[in-house]
Coordinates of N, CA, C and O and ligand atoms in Angstrom, one line a residue:
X524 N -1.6 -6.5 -8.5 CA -3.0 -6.8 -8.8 C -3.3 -8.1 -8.0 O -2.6 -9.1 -8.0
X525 N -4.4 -8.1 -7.4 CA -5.4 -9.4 -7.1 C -5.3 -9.0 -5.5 O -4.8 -8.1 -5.0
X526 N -6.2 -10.1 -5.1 CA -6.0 -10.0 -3.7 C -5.1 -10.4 -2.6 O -4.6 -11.5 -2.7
X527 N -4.9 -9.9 -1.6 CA -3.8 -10.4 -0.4 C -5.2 -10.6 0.8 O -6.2 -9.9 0.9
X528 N -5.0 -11.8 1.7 CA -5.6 -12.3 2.9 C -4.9 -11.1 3.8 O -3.8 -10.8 3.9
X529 N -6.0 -10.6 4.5 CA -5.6 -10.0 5.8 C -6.5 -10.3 7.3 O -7.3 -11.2 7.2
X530 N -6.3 -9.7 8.5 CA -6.8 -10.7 9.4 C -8.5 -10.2 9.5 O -9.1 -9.2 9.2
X531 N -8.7 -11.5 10.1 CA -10.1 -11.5 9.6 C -11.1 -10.8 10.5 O -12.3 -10.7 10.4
X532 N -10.0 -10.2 11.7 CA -10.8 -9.0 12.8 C -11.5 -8.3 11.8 O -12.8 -8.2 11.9
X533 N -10.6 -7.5 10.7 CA -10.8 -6.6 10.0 C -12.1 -6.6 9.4 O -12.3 -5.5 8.8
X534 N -13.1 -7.6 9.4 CA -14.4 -8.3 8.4 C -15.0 -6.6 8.8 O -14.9 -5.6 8.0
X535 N -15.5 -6.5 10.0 CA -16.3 -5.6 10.5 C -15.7 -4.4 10.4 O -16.3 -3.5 10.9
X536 N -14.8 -4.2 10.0 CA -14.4 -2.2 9.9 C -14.8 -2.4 7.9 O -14.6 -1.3 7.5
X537 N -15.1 -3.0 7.3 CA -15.8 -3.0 6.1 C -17.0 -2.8 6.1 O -17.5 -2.0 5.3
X538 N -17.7 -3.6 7.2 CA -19.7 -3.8 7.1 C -19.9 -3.2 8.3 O -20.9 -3.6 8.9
X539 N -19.0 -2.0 8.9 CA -19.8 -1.6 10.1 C -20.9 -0.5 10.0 O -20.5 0.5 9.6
X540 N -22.4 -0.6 10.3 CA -23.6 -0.1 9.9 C -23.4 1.1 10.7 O -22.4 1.6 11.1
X541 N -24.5 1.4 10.8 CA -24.7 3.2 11.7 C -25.6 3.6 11.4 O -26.2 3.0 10.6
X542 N -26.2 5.1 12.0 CA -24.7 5.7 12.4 C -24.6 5.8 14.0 O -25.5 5.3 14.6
X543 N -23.5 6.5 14.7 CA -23.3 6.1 16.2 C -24.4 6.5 16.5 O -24.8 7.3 15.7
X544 N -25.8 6.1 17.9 CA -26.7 6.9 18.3 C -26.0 6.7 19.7 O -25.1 6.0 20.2
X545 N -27.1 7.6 20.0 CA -27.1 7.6 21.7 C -28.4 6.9 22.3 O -29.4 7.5 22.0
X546 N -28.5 5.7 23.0 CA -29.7 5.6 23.6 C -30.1 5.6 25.1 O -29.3 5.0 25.9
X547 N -31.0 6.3 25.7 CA -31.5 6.8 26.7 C -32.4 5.4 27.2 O -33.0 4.5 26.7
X548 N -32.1 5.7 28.5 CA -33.4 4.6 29.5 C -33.1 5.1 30.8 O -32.1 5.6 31.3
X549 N -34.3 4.8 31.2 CA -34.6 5.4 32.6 C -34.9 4.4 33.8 O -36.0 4.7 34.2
X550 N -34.7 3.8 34.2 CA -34.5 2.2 35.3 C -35.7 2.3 36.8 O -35.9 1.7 37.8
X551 N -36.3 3.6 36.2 CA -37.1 3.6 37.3 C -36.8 4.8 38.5 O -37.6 5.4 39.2
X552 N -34.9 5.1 38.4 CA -34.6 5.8 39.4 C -33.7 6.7 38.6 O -34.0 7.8 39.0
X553 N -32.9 6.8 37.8 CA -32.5 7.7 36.8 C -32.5 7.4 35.4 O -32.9 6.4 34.9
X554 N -31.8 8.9 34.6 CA -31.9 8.2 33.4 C -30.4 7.9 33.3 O -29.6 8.1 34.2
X555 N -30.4 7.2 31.9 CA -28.8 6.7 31.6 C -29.4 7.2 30.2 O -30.4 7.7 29.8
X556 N -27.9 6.7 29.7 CA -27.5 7.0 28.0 C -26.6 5.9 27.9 O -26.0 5.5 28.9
X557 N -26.3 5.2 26.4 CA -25.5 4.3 26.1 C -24.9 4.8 24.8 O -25.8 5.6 24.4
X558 N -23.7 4.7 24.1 CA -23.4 4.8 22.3 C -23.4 3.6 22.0 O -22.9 2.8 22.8
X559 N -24.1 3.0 20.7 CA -24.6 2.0 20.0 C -23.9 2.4 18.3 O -24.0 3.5 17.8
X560 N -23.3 1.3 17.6 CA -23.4 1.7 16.6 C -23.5 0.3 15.7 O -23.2 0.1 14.5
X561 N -23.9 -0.5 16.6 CA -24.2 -1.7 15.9 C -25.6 -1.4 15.9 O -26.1 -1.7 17.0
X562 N -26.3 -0.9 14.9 CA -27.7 -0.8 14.5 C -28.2 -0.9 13.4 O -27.3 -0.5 12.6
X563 N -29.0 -1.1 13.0 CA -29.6 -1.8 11.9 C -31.2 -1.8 11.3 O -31.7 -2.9 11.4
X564 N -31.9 -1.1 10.8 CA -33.4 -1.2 10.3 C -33.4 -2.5 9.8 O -32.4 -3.1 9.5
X565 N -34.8 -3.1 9.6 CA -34.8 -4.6 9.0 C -36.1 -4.5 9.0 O -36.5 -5.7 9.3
X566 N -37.3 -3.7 8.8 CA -38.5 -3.3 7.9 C -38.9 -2.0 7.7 O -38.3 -1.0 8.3
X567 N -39.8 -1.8 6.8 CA -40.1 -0.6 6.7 C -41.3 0.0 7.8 O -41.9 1.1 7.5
X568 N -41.6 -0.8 8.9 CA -42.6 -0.3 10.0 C -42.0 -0.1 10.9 O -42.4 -0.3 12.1
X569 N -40.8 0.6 10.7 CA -40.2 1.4 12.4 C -39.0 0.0 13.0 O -38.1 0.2 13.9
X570 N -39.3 -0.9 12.6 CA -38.2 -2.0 13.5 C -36.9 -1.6 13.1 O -36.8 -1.0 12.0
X571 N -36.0 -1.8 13.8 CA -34.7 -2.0 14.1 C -34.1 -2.8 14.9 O -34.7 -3.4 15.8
X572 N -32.7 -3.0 14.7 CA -32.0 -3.6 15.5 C -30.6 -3.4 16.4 O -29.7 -2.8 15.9
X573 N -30.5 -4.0 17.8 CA -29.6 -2.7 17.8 C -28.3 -4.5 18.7 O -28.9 -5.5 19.1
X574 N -27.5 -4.4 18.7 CA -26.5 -5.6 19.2 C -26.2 -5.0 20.6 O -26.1 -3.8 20.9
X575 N -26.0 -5.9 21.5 CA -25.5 -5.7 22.4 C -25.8 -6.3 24.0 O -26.8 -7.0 23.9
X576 N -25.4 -6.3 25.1 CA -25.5 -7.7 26.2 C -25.5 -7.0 27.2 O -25.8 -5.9 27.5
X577 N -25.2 -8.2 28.0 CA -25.7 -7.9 30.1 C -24.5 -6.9 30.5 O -24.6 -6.4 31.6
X578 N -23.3 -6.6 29.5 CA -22.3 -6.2 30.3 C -22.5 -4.7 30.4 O -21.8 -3.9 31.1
X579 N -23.4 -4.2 29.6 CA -24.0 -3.0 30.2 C -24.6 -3.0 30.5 O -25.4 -3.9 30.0
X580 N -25.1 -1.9 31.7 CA -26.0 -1.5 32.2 C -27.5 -1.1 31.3 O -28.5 -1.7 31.6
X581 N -27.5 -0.4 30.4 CA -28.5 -0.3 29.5 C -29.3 -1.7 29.6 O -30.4 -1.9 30.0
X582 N -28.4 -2.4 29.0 CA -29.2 -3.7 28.4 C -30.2 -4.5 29.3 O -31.3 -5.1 29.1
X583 N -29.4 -4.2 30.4 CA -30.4 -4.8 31.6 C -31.7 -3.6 31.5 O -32.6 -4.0 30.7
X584 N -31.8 -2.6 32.0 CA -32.6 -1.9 31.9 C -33.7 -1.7 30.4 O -34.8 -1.1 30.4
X585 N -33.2 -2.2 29.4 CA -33.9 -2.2 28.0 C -34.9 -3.7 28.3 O -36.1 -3.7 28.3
X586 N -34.0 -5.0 28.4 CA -35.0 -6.1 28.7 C -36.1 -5.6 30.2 O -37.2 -6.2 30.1
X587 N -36.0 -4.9 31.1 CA -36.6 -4.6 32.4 C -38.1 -3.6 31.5 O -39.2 -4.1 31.1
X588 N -37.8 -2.5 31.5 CA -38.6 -1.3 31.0 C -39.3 -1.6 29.7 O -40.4 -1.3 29.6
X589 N -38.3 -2.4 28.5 CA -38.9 -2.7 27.4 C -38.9 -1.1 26.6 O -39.7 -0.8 25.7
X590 N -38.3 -0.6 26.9 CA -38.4 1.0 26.2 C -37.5 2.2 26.1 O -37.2 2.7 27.2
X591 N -37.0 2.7 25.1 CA -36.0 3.9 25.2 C -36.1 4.8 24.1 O -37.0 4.8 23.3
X592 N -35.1 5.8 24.3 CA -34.9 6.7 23.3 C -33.7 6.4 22.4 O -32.5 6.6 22.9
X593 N -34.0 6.0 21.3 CA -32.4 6.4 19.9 C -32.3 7.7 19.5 O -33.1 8.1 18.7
X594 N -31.0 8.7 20.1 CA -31.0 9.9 19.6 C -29.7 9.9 18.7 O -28.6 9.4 18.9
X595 N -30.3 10.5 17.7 CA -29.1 10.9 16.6 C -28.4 11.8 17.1 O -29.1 12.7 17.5
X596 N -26.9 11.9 17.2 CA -26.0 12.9 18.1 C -26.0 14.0 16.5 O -26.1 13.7 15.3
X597 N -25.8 15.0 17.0 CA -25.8 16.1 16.5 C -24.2 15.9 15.6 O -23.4 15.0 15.9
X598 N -24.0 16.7 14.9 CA -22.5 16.7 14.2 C -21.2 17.0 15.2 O -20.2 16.3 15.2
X599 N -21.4 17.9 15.9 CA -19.8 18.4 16.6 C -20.5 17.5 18.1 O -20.7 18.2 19.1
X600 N -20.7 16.1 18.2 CA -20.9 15.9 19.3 C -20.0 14.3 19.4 O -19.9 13.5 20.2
X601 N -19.6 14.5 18.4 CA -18.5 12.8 18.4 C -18.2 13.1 19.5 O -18.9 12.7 20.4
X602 N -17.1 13.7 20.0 CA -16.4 13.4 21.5 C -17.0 12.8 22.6 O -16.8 11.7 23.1
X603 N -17.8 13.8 23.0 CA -19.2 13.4 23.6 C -19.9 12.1 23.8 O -20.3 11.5 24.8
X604 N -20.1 11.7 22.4 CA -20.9 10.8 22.0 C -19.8 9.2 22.6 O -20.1 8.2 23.2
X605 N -18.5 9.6 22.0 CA -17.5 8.4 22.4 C -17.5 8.4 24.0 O -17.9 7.5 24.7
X606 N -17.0 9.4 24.6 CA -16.9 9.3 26.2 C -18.2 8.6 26.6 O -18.2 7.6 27.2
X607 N -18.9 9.1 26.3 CA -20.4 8.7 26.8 C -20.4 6.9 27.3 O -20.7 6.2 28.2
X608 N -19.7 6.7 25.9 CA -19.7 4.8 25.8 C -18.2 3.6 26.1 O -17.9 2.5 25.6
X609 N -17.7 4.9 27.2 CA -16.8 4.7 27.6 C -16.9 4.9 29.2 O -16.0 5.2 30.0
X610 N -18.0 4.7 29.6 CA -18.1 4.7 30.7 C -19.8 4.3 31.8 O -20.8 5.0 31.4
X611 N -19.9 3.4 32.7 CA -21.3 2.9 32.5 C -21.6 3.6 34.0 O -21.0 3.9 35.0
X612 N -23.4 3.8 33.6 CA -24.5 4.3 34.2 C -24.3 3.7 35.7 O -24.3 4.4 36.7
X613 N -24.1 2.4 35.8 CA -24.1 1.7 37.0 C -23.4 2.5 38.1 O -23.7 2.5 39.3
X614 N -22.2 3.3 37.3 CA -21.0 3.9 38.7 C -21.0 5.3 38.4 O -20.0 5.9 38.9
X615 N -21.9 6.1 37.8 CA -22.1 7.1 37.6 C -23.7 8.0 36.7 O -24.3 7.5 35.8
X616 N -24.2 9.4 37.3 CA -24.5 9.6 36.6 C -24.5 10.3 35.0 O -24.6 11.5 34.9
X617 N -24.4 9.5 33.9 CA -24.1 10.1 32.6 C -24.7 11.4 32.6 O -23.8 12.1 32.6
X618 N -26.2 12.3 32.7 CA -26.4 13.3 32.2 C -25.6 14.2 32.7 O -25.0 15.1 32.1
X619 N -25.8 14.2 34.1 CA -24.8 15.6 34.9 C -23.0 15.4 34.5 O -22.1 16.3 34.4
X620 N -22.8 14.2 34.5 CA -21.1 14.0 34.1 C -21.2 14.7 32.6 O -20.2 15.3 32.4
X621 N -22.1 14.8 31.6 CA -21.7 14.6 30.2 C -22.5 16.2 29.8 O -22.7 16.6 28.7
X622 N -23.1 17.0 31.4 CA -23.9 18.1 30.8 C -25.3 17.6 29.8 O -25.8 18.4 29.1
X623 N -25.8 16.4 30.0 CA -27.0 16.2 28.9 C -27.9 16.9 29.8 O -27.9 16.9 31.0
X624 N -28.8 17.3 28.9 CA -29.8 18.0 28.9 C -31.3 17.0 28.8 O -31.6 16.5 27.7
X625 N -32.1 16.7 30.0 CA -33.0 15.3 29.2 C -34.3 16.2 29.3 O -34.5 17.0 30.2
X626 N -35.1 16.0 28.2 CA -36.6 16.5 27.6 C -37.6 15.4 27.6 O -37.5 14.4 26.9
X627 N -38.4 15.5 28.5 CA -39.8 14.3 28.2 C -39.9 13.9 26.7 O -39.4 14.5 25.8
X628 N -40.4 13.0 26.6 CA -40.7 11.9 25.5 C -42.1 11.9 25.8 O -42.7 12.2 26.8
X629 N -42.4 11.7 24.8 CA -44.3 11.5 24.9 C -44.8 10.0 24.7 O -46.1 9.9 24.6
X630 N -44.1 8.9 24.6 CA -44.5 7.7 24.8 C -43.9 6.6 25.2 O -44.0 5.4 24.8
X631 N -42.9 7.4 26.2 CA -42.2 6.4 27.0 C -41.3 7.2 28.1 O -41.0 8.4 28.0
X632 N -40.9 6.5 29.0 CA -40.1 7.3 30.3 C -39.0 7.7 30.1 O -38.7 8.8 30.7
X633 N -38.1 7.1 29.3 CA -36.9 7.4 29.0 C -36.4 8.9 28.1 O -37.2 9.3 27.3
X634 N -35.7 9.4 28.2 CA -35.3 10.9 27.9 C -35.0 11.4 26.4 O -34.2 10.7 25.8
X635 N -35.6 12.2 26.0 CA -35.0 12.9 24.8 C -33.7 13.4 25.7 O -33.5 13.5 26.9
X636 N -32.6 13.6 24.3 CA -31.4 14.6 25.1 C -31.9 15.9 23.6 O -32.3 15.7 22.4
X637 N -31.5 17.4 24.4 CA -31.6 18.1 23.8 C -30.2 18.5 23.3 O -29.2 18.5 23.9
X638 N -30.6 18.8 21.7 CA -29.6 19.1 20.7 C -29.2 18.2 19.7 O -28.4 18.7 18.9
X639 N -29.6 17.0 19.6 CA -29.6 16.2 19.2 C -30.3 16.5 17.7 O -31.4 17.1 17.6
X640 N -29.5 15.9 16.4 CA -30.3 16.0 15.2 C -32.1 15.7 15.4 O -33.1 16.5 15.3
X641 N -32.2 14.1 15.7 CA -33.3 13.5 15.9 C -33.4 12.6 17.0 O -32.3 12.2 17.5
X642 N -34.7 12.1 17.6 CA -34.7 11.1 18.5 C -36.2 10.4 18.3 O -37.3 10.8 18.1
X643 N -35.7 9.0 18.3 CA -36.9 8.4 18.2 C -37.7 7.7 19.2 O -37.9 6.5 18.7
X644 N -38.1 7.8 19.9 CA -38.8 7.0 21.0 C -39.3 5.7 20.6 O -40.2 5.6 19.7
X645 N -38.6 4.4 21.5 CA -38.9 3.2 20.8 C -39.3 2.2 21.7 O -38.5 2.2 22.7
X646 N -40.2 1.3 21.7 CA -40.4 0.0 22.2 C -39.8 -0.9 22.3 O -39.0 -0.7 21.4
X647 N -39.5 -2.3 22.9 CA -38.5 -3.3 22.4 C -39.9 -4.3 22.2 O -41.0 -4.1 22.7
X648 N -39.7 -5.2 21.3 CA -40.5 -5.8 20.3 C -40.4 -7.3 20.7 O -41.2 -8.2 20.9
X649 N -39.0 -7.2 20.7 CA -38.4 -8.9 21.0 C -36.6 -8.6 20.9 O -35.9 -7.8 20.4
X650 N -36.3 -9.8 21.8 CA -34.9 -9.8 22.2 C -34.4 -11.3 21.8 O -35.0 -12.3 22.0
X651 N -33.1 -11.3 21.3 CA -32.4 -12.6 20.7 C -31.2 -12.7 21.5 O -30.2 -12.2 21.0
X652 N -31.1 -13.3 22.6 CA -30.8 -13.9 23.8 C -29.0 -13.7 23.3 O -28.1 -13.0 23.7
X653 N -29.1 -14.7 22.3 CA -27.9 -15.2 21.7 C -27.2 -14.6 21.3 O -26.1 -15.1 21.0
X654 N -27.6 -13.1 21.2 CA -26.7 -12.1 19.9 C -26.7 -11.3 21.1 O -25.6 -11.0 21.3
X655 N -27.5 -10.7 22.0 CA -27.7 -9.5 22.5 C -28.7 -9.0 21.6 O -28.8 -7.8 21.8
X656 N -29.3 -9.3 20.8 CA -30.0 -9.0 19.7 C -31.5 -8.0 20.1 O -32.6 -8.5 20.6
X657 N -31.3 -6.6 19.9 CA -33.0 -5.6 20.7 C -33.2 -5.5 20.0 O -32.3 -5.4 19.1
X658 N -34.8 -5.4 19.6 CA -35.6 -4.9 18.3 C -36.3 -4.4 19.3 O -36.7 -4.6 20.4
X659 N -36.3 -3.3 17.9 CA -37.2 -2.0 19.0 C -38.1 -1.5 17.7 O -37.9 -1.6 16.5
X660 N -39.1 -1.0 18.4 CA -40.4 -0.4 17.2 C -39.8 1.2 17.6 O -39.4 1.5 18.7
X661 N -40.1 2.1 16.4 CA -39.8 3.2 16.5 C -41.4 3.7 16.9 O -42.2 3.1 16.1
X662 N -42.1 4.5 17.7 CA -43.4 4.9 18.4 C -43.4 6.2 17.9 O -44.4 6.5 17.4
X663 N -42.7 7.0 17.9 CA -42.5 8.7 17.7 C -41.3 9.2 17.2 O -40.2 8.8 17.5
X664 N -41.4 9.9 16.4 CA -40.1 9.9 16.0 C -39.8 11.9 16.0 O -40.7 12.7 15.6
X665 N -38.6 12.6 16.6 CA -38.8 14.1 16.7 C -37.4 14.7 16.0 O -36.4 14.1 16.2
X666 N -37.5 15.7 15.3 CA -35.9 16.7 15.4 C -36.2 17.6 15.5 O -37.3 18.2 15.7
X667 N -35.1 18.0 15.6 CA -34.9 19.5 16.4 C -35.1 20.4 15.1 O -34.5 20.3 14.0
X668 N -36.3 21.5 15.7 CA -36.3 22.7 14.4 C -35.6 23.5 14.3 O -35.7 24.1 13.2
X669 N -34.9 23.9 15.1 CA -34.2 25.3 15.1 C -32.7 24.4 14.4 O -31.6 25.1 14.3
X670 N -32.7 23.0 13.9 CA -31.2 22.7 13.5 C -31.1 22.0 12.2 O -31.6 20.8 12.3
X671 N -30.8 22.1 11.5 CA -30.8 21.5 9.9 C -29.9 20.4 10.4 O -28.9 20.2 11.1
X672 N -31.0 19.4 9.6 CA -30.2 17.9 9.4 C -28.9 18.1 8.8 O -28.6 18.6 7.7
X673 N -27.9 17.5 10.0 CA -26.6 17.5 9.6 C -26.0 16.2 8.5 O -26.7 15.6 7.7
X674 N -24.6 15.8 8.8 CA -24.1 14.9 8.5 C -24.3 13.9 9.7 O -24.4 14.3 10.9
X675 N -24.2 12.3 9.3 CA -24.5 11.6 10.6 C -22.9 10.8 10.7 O -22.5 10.4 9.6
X676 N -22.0 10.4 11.9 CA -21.0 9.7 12.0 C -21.2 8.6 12.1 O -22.2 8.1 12.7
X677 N -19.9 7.5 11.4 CA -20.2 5.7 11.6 C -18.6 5.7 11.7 O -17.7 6.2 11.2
X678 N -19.2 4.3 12.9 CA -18.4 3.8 13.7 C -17.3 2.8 12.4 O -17.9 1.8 11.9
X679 N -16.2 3.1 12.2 CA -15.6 1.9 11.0 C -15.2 0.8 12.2 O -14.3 0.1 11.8
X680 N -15.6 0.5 13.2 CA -15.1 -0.3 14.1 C -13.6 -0.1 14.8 O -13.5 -1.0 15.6
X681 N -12.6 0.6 14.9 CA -11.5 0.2 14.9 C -11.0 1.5 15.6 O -9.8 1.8 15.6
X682 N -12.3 2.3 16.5 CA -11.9 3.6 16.8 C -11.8 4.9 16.2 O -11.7 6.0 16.7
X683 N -12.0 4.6 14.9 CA -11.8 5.8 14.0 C -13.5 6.2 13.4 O -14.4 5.3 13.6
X684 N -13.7 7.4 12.9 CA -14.8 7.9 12.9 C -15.2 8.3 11.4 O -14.6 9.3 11.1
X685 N -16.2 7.9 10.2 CA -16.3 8.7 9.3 C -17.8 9.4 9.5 O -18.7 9.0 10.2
X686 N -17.5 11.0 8.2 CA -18.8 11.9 8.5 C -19.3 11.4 7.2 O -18.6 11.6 6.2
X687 N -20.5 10.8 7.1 CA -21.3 10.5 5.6 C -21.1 11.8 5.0 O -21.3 13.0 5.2
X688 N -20.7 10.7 3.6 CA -19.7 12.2 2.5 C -20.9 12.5 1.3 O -22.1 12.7 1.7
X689 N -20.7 12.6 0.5 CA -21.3 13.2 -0.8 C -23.0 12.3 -0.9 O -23.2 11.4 -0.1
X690 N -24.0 12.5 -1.7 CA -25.2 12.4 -1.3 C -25.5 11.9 -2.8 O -24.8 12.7 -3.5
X691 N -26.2 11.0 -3.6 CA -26.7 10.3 -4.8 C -27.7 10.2 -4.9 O -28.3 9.3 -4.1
X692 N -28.6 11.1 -5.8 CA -30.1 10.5 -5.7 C -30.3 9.9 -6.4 O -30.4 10.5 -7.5
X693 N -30.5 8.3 -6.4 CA -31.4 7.5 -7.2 C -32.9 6.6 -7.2 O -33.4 5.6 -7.4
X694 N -33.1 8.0 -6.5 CA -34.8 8.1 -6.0 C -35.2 6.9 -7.4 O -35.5 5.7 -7.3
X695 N -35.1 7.5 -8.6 CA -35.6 7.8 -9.3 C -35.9 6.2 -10.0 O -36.9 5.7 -10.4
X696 N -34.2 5.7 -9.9 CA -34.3 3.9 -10.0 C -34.8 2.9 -9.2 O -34.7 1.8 -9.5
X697 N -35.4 3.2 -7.9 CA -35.9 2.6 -7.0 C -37.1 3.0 -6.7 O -37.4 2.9 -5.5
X698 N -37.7 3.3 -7.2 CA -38.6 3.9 -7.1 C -40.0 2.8 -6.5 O -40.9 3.2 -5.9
X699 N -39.8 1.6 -6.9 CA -40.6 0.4 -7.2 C -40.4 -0.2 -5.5 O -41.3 -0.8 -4.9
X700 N -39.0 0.3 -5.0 CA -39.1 -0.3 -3.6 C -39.2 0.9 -2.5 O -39.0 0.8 -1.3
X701 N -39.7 2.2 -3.2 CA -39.6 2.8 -1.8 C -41.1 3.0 -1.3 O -42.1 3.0 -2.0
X702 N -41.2 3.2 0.1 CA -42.4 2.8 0.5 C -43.5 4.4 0.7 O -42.9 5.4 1.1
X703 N -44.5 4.4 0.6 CA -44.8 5.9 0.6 C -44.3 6.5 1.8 O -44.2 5.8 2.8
X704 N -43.9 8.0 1.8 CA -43.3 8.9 2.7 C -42.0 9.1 3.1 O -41.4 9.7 4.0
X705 N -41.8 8.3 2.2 CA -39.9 8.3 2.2 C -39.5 9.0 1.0 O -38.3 9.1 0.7
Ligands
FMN1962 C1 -18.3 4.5 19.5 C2 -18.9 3.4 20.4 C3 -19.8 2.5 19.9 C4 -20.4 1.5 20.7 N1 -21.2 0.7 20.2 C5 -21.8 -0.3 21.0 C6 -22.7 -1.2 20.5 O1 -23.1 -1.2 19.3 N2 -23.2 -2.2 21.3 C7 -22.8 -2.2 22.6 O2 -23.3 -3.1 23.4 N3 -22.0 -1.4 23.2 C8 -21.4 -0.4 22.4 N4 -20.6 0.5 22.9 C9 -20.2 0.4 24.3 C10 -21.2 1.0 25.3 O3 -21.7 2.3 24.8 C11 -20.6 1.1 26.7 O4 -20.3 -0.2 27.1 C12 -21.3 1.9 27.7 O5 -20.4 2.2 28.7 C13 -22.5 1.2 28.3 O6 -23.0 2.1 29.3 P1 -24.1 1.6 30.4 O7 -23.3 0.5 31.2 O8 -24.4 2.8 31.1 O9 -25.2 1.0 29.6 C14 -20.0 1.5 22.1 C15 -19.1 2.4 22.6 C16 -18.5 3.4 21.8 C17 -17.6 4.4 22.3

């Protein structure tokens, strides 16, 4: 009984948020894709947050453009989704290397990928220099009809992968904080 100290890398395979997305941007001359799973909502008007710096390619292109696509990767697309972010836009093209499929967006340049549960077409709002910190406004948000909302995967940090498990509704106790249409 009680607790043992263990190292304190480990903080973030406890609090790591999700779930993995894929985000799209288009530089003017192709598109790219990144995996992100440091992401985060932080109001109920479409903001988010997403972590991350200059050492990808994306990021440069997110501060440039100010705009992308967050696609929710479909269930059997983990593999996919990890290679994806294992390798950068700068020395390759990701859609033809990864077979993505890119679909216009209706309020911004950057690419739907098709198959995808959902995607949300987003703005950047403001950036926190310090953190790598993007906030992005969600503008449109789409899923795919022909596909039932699956399970979504999170990153436990450490390489390993879980599928969000069993489902609790306590609509019913919160009722006071949910906002209409949710
Ligand atoms: C599962 C997974 C999660 C990732 N999450 C993040 C993240 O939250 N923030 C980040 O900056 N990079 C993250 N990455 C790394 C980027 O996806 C990776 O550096 C990618 O190659 C960047 O591509 P780009 O240079 O074409 O933008 C993640 C990679 C993987 C495989």
């Amino acid at each position: 009984m009680g607790y043992r100290e263990i190292a304190l890398e480990k903080a973030l395979t406890f609090i790591e948020p999700g779930p993995v997305v894929l985000i799209t941007t288009f530089d003017g001359k192709k598109n790219n894709v990144m995996t992100i799973s440091w992401i985060m909502p932080i109001d109920f008007d479409g903001h988010f947050v997403i972590a991350s710096g200059p050492w990808n390619y994306s990021f440069k292109t997110l501060l440039k453009t100010k705009e992308c696509v967050v696609c929710i990767p479909a269930q059997d697309m983990l593999q996919t989704t990890v290679r994806i972010g294992d390798v950068s836009g700068a020395d390759c093209d990701k859609f033809s290397r990864f077979a993505l499929q890119p679909l216009p967006a209706k309020t911004v340049k950057a690419p739907l990928i098709a198959g995808c549960q959902a995607c949300l077409e987003c703005k950047v709002t403001d950036v926190i220099s310090r953190y790598g910190f993007v906030v992005l406004q969600a503008k449109r948000l789409v899923r795919d009809k022909n596909k039932a909302l699956g399970r979504l995967w999170h990153a436990v940090g450490d390489g390993t992968f879980t599928l969000d498990g069993k489902k609790s509704n306590c609509r019913r106790l919160m009722k006071d904080k949910l906002p209409p249409g949710l």
